[in-house]
């Protein structure tokens, strides 16, 4: 059974640009959540999508957005990149039923220069 | 007060010893709890998942949950140098079927040969 797949693995972008990251969940999982991990702030929840609808949202500015497609694949977009957006971006998938595990992808390392 | 608190460590134990990692959480309504292991530069790997009070064992790992006292712990028996990593405690925020996890800052474990 394939795990959670994130692409690309690494990205270097310039301040002011925008970026789109992709996450394919485990087959059968309908919930995809996105997290930002930095040395200073740790792992922080960005948002969750379930059945193509945003179900939860963290405390991040509107420059961070996402969407989910009918096959449960999800994309995250960051517009007008800032140096502080440099981080490891992780997605996690769950089935969406109560009391089930959440599995992470390998992450996308974003560097903003 | 942070929602999920862990001692950042490092926790140093000799090879073969029991490592005990602790985590407290503030939201009494939290229903499911996760322990992830993260090696430097890698994504979090699910080690244990628990949602009922008491102990849950999986190989060398035992998770203990006490909802009345709002803590969850992870015991690693027969610790190996390969167990050296950061251990992240996460709590499912809100309904247990959602993907919103709140993470502690992590405890660094060092297992010395």
GROMACS .gro file of C-alpha atoms in nm:
model
  226
    1UNK     CA    1   0.000   0.000   0.000
    2UNK     CA    2   0.151   0.330  -0.109
    3UNK     CA    3   0.211   0.596   0.153
    4UNK     CA    4   0.151   0.967   0.142
    5UNK     CA    5   0.333   1.126  -0.151
    6UNK     CA    6   0.443   1.487  -0.160
    7UNK     CA    7   0.593   1.667  -0.454
    8UNK     CA    8   0.828   1.828  -0.509
    9UNK     CA    9   1.072   1.728  -0.236
   10UNK     CA   10   1.274   2.047  -0.257
   11UNK     CA   11   1.203   2.396  -0.384
   12UNK     CA   12   1.397   2.720  -0.396
   13UNK     CA   13   1.195   3.032  -0.463
   14UNK     CA   14   1.254   3.405  -0.459
   15UNK     CA   15   1.074   3.647  -0.230
   16UNK     CA   16   0.749   3.765  -0.384
   17UNK     CA   17   0.697   3.453  -0.594
   18UNK     CA   18   0.425   3.200  -0.535
   19UNK     CA   19   0.452   2.824  -0.495
   20UNK     CA   20   0.223   2.523  -0.520
   21UNK     CA   21   0.287   2.202  -0.332
   22UNK     CA   22   0.110   1.873  -0.393
   23UNK     CA   23   0.004   1.588  -0.166
   24UNK     CA   24  -0.144   1.253  -0.265
   25UNK     CA   25  -0.293   1.075   0.037
   26UNK     CA   26  -0.303   0.706   0.109
   27UNK     CA   27  -0.566   0.532  -0.102
   28UNK     CA   28  -0.901   0.550   0.073
   29UNK     CA   29  -0.803   0.843   0.293
   30UNK     CA   30  -1.029   1.143   0.249
   31UNK     CA   31  -0.875   1.384   0.499
   32UNK     CA   32  -0.559   1.574   0.410
   33UNK     CA   33  -0.400   1.816   0.653
   34UNK     CA   34  -0.108   2.051   0.596
   35UNK     CA   35   0.157   2.153   0.846
   36UNK     CA   36   0.451   2.389   0.853
   37UNK     CA   37   0.759   2.289   1.049
   38UNK     CA   38   1.029   2.538   1.143
   39UNK     CA   39   1.304   2.513   1.407
   40UNK     CA   40   1.157   2.799   1.606
   41UNK     CA   41   0.785   2.723   1.593
   42UNK     CA   42   0.781   2.347   1.558
   43UNK     CA   43   0.498   2.174   1.375
   44UNK     CA   44   0.204   2.403   1.315
   45UNK     CA   45  -0.131   2.315   1.161
   46UNK     CA   46  -0.219   2.505   0.846
   47UNK     CA   47  -0.551   2.357   0.731
   48UNK     CA   48  -0.741   2.038   0.666
   49UNK     CA   49  -0.944   1.932   0.366
   50UNK     CA   50  -1.205   1.661   0.368
   51UNK     CA   51  -1.418   1.568   0.069
   52UNK     CA   52  -1.299   1.878  -0.120
   53UNK     CA   53  -1.401   2.115   0.162
   54UNK     CA   54  -1.182   2.297   0.407
   55UNK     CA   55  -1.280   2.155   0.744
   56UNK     CA   56  -1.030   2.322   0.977
   57UNK     CA   57  -0.797   2.616   0.952
   58UNK     CA   58  -0.497   2.723   1.157
   59UNK     CA   59  -0.366   3.069   1.233
   60UNK     CA   60  -0.184   3.152   0.915
   61UNK     CA   61  -0.229   3.453   0.685
   62UNK     CA   62  -0.446   3.438   0.378
   63UNK     CA   63  -0.136   3.399   0.159
   64UNK     CA   64  -0.159   3.031   0.252
   65UNK     CA   65  -0.439   2.853   0.075
   66UNK     CA   66  -0.527   2.506  -0.036
   67UNK     CA   67  -0.770   2.290  -0.219
   68UNK     CA   68  -0.863   1.927  -0.257
   69UNK     CA   69  -0.968   1.742  -0.565
   70UNK     CA   70  -1.228   1.471  -0.609
   71UNK     CA   71  -0.958   1.202  -0.591
   72UNK     CA   72  -0.855   1.343  -0.247
   73UNK     CA   73  -0.525   1.480  -0.376
   74UNK     CA   74  -0.456   1.819  -0.225
   75UNK     CA   75  -0.253   2.122  -0.319
   76UNK     CA   76  -0.126   2.401  -0.103
   77UNK     CA   77  -0.041   2.742  -0.241
   78UNK     CA   78   0.164   3.017  -0.086
   79UNK     CA   79   0.154   3.354  -0.258
   80UNK     CA   80   0.390   3.649  -0.221
   81UNK     CA   81   0.657   3.441  -0.054
   82UNK     CA   82   0.848   3.583   0.240
   83UNK     CA   83   1.183   3.473   0.381
   84UNK     CA   84   1.000   3.347   0.689
   85UNK     CA   85   0.805   3.099   0.479
   86UNK     CA   86   1.117   2.887   0.447
   87UNK     CA   87   1.019   2.562   0.617
   88UNK     CA   88   0.943   2.195   0.581
   89UNK     CA   89   0.585   2.160   0.462
   90UNK     CA   90   0.421   1.834   0.556
   91UNK     CA   91   0.091   1.682   0.469
   92UNK     CA   92  -0.083   1.408   0.662
   93UNK     CA   93  -0.367   1.184   0.557
   94UNK     CA   94  -0.641   1.016   0.759
   95UNK     CA   95  -0.943   0.813   0.663
   96UNK     CA   96  -1.170   1.074   0.820
   97UNK     CA   97  -1.344   0.828   1.052
   98UNK     CA   98  -1.315   0.867   1.430
   99UNK     CA   99  -1.007   0.759   1.621
  100UNK     CA  100  -0.781   0.667   1.333
  101UNK     CA  101  -0.414   0.722   1.262
  102UNK     CA  102  -0.264   1.011   1.069
  103UNK     CA  103   0.032   0.941   0.841
  104UNK     CA  104   0.276   1.197   0.710
  105UNK     CA  105   0.436   1.234   0.373
  106UNK     CA  106   0.807   1.295   0.328
  107UNK     CA  107   0.756   1.670   0.312
  108UNK     CA  108   0.857   1.951   0.080
  109UNK     CA  109   1.155   2.158   0.186
  110UNK     CA  110   1.089   2.516   0.073
  111UNK     CA  111   1.368   2.771   0.077
  112UNK     CA  112   1.286   3.133   0.005
  113UNK     CA  113   1.580   3.351  -0.095
  114UNK     CA  114   0.024   2.762   2.869
  115UNK     CA  115   0.084   2.566   2.552
  116UNK     CA  116  -0.183   2.323   2.444
  117UNK     CA  117   0.060   2.033   2.433
  118UNK     CA  118   0.372   2.034   2.646
  119UNK     CA  119   0.677   1.814   2.636
  120UNK     CA  120   1.014   1.836   2.801
  121UNK     CA  121   1.252   1.930   2.521
  122UNK     CA  122   1.537   1.726   2.668
  123UNK     CA  123   1.772   1.595   2.565
  124UNK     CA  124   1.683   1.278   2.747
  125UNK     CA  125   1.988   1.057   2.758
  126UNK     CA  126   1.963   0.686   2.837
  127UNK     CA  127   2.211   0.399   2.802
  128UNK     CA  128   2.154   0.129   2.546
  129UNK     CA  129   1.918  -0.137   2.677
  130UNK     CA  130   1.748   0.093   2.928
  131UNK     CA  131   1.387   0.210   2.935
  132UNK     CA  132   1.323   0.559   2.798
  133UNK     CA  133   1.020   0.739   2.937
  134UNK     CA  134   0.876   1.033   2.746
  135UNK     CA  135   0.594   1.244   2.882
  136UNK     CA  136   0.337   1.480   2.739
  137UNK     CA  137   0.060   1.687   2.895
  138UNK     CA  138  -0.228   1.857   2.717
  139UNK     CA  139  -0.467   2.129   2.816
  140UNK     CA  140  -0.785   2.055   2.618
  141UNK     CA  141  -0.987   1.812   2.828
  142UNK     CA  142  -1.204   1.734   2.526
  143UNK     CA  143  -0.914   1.583   2.330
  144UNK     CA  144  -0.990   1.229   2.226
  145UNK     CA  145  -0.698   1.076   2.040
  146UNK     CA  146  -0.326   1.099   2.087
  147UNK     CA  147  -0.024   1.027   1.875
  148UNK     CA  148   0.345   0.968   1.921
  149UNK     CA  149   0.568   1.035   1.623
  150UNK     CA  150   0.940   0.979   1.584
  151UNK     CA  151   1.133   1.223   1.370
  152UNK     CA  152   1.491   1.185   1.262
  153UNK     CA  153   1.682   1.496   1.168
  154UNK     CA  154   1.581   1.614   0.822
  155UNK     CA  155   1.305   1.353   0.787
  156UNK     CA  156   0.929   1.360   0.825
  157UNK     CA  157   0.745   1.236   1.136
  158UNK     CA  158   0.685   0.862   1.152
  159UNK     CA  159   0.389   0.732   1.350
  160UNK     CA  160   0.502   0.517   1.643
  161UNK     CA  161   0.192   0.484   1.857
  162UNK     CA  162  -0.170   0.594   1.850
  163UNK     CA  163  -0.400   0.572   2.151
  164UNK     CA  164  -0.749   0.693   2.237
  165UNK     CA  165  -0.859   0.480   2.534
  166UNK     CA  166  -0.739   0.524   2.891
  167UNK     CA  167  -0.473   0.277   2.991
  168UNK     CA  168  -0.179   0.115   2.818
  169UNK     CA  169  -0.126   0.015   2.459
  170UNK     CA  170   0.173  -0.196   2.369
  171UNK     CA  171   0.339  -0.250   2.031
  172UNK     CA  172   0.670  -0.430   2.039
  173UNK     CA  173   0.918  -0.230   2.244
  174UNK     CA  174   0.681   0.067   2.265
  175UNK     CA  175   0.406   0.127   2.521
  176UNK     CA  176   0.178   0.429   2.518
  177UNK     CA  177  -0.003   0.521   2.837
  178UNK     CA  178  -0.302   0.753   2.846
  179UNK     CA  179  -0.463   0.912   3.150
  180UNK     CA  180  -0.740   1.148   3.042
  181UNK     CA  181  -0.830   1.247   3.399
  182UNK     CA  182  -0.478   1.376   3.455
  183UNK     CA  183  -0.443   1.490   3.093
  184UNK     CA  184  -0.118   1.321   3.017
  185UNK     CA  185   0.010   1.067   2.772
  186UNK     CA  186   0.343   0.894   2.789
  187UNK     CA  187   0.561   0.673   2.574
  188UNK     CA  188   0.787   0.403   2.711
  189UNK     CA  189   1.061   0.256   2.496
  190UNK     CA  190   1.201  -0.067   2.633
  191UNK     CA  191   1.546  -0.201   2.546
  192UNK     CA  192   1.641   0.134   2.394
  193UNK     CA  193   1.873   0.116   2.092
  194UNK     CA  194   2.103   0.381   1.944
  195UNK     CA  195   1.871   0.380   1.642
  196UNK     CA  196   1.595   0.512   1.870
  197UNK     CA  197   1.789   0.839   1.901
  198UNK     CA  198   1.553   1.095   1.751
  199UNK     CA  199   1.300   1.362   1.841
  200UNK     CA  200   0.971   1.227   1.970
  201UNK     CA  201   0.666   1.437   1.902
  202UNK     CA  202   0.344   1.413   2.099
  203UNK     CA  203   0.030   1.519   1.913
  204UNK     CA  204  -0.329   1.563   2.020
  205UNK     CA  205  -0.634   1.553   1.795
  206UNK     CA  206  -0.798   1.891   1.837
  207UNK     CA  207  -1.175   1.882   1.834
  208UNK     CA  208  -1.356   1.583   1.695
  209UNK     CA  209  -1.150   1.266   1.673
  210UNK     CA  210  -1.230   1.221   1.305
  211UNK     CA  211  -1.064   1.547   1.201
  212UNK     CA  212  -0.706   1.585   1.090
  213UNK     CA  213  -0.619   1.882   1.307
  214UNK     CA  214  -0.332   1.775   1.527
  215UNK     CA  215  -0.166   1.999   1.782
  216UNK     CA  216   0.196   1.911   1.844
  217UNK     CA  217   0.428   1.954   2.136
  218UNK     CA  218   0.776   2.087   2.076
  219UNK     CA  219   0.922   1.739   2.091
  220UNK     CA  220   1.163   1.557   2.321
  221UNK     CA  221   1.509   1.472   2.193
  222UNK     CA  222   1.615   1.123   2.295
  223UNK     CA  223   1.978   1.015   2.293
  224UNK     CA  224   2.056   0.648   2.341
  225UNK     CA  225   2.421   0.597   2.422
  226UNK     CA  226   2.594   0.270   2.328
   0.00000   0.00000   0.00000
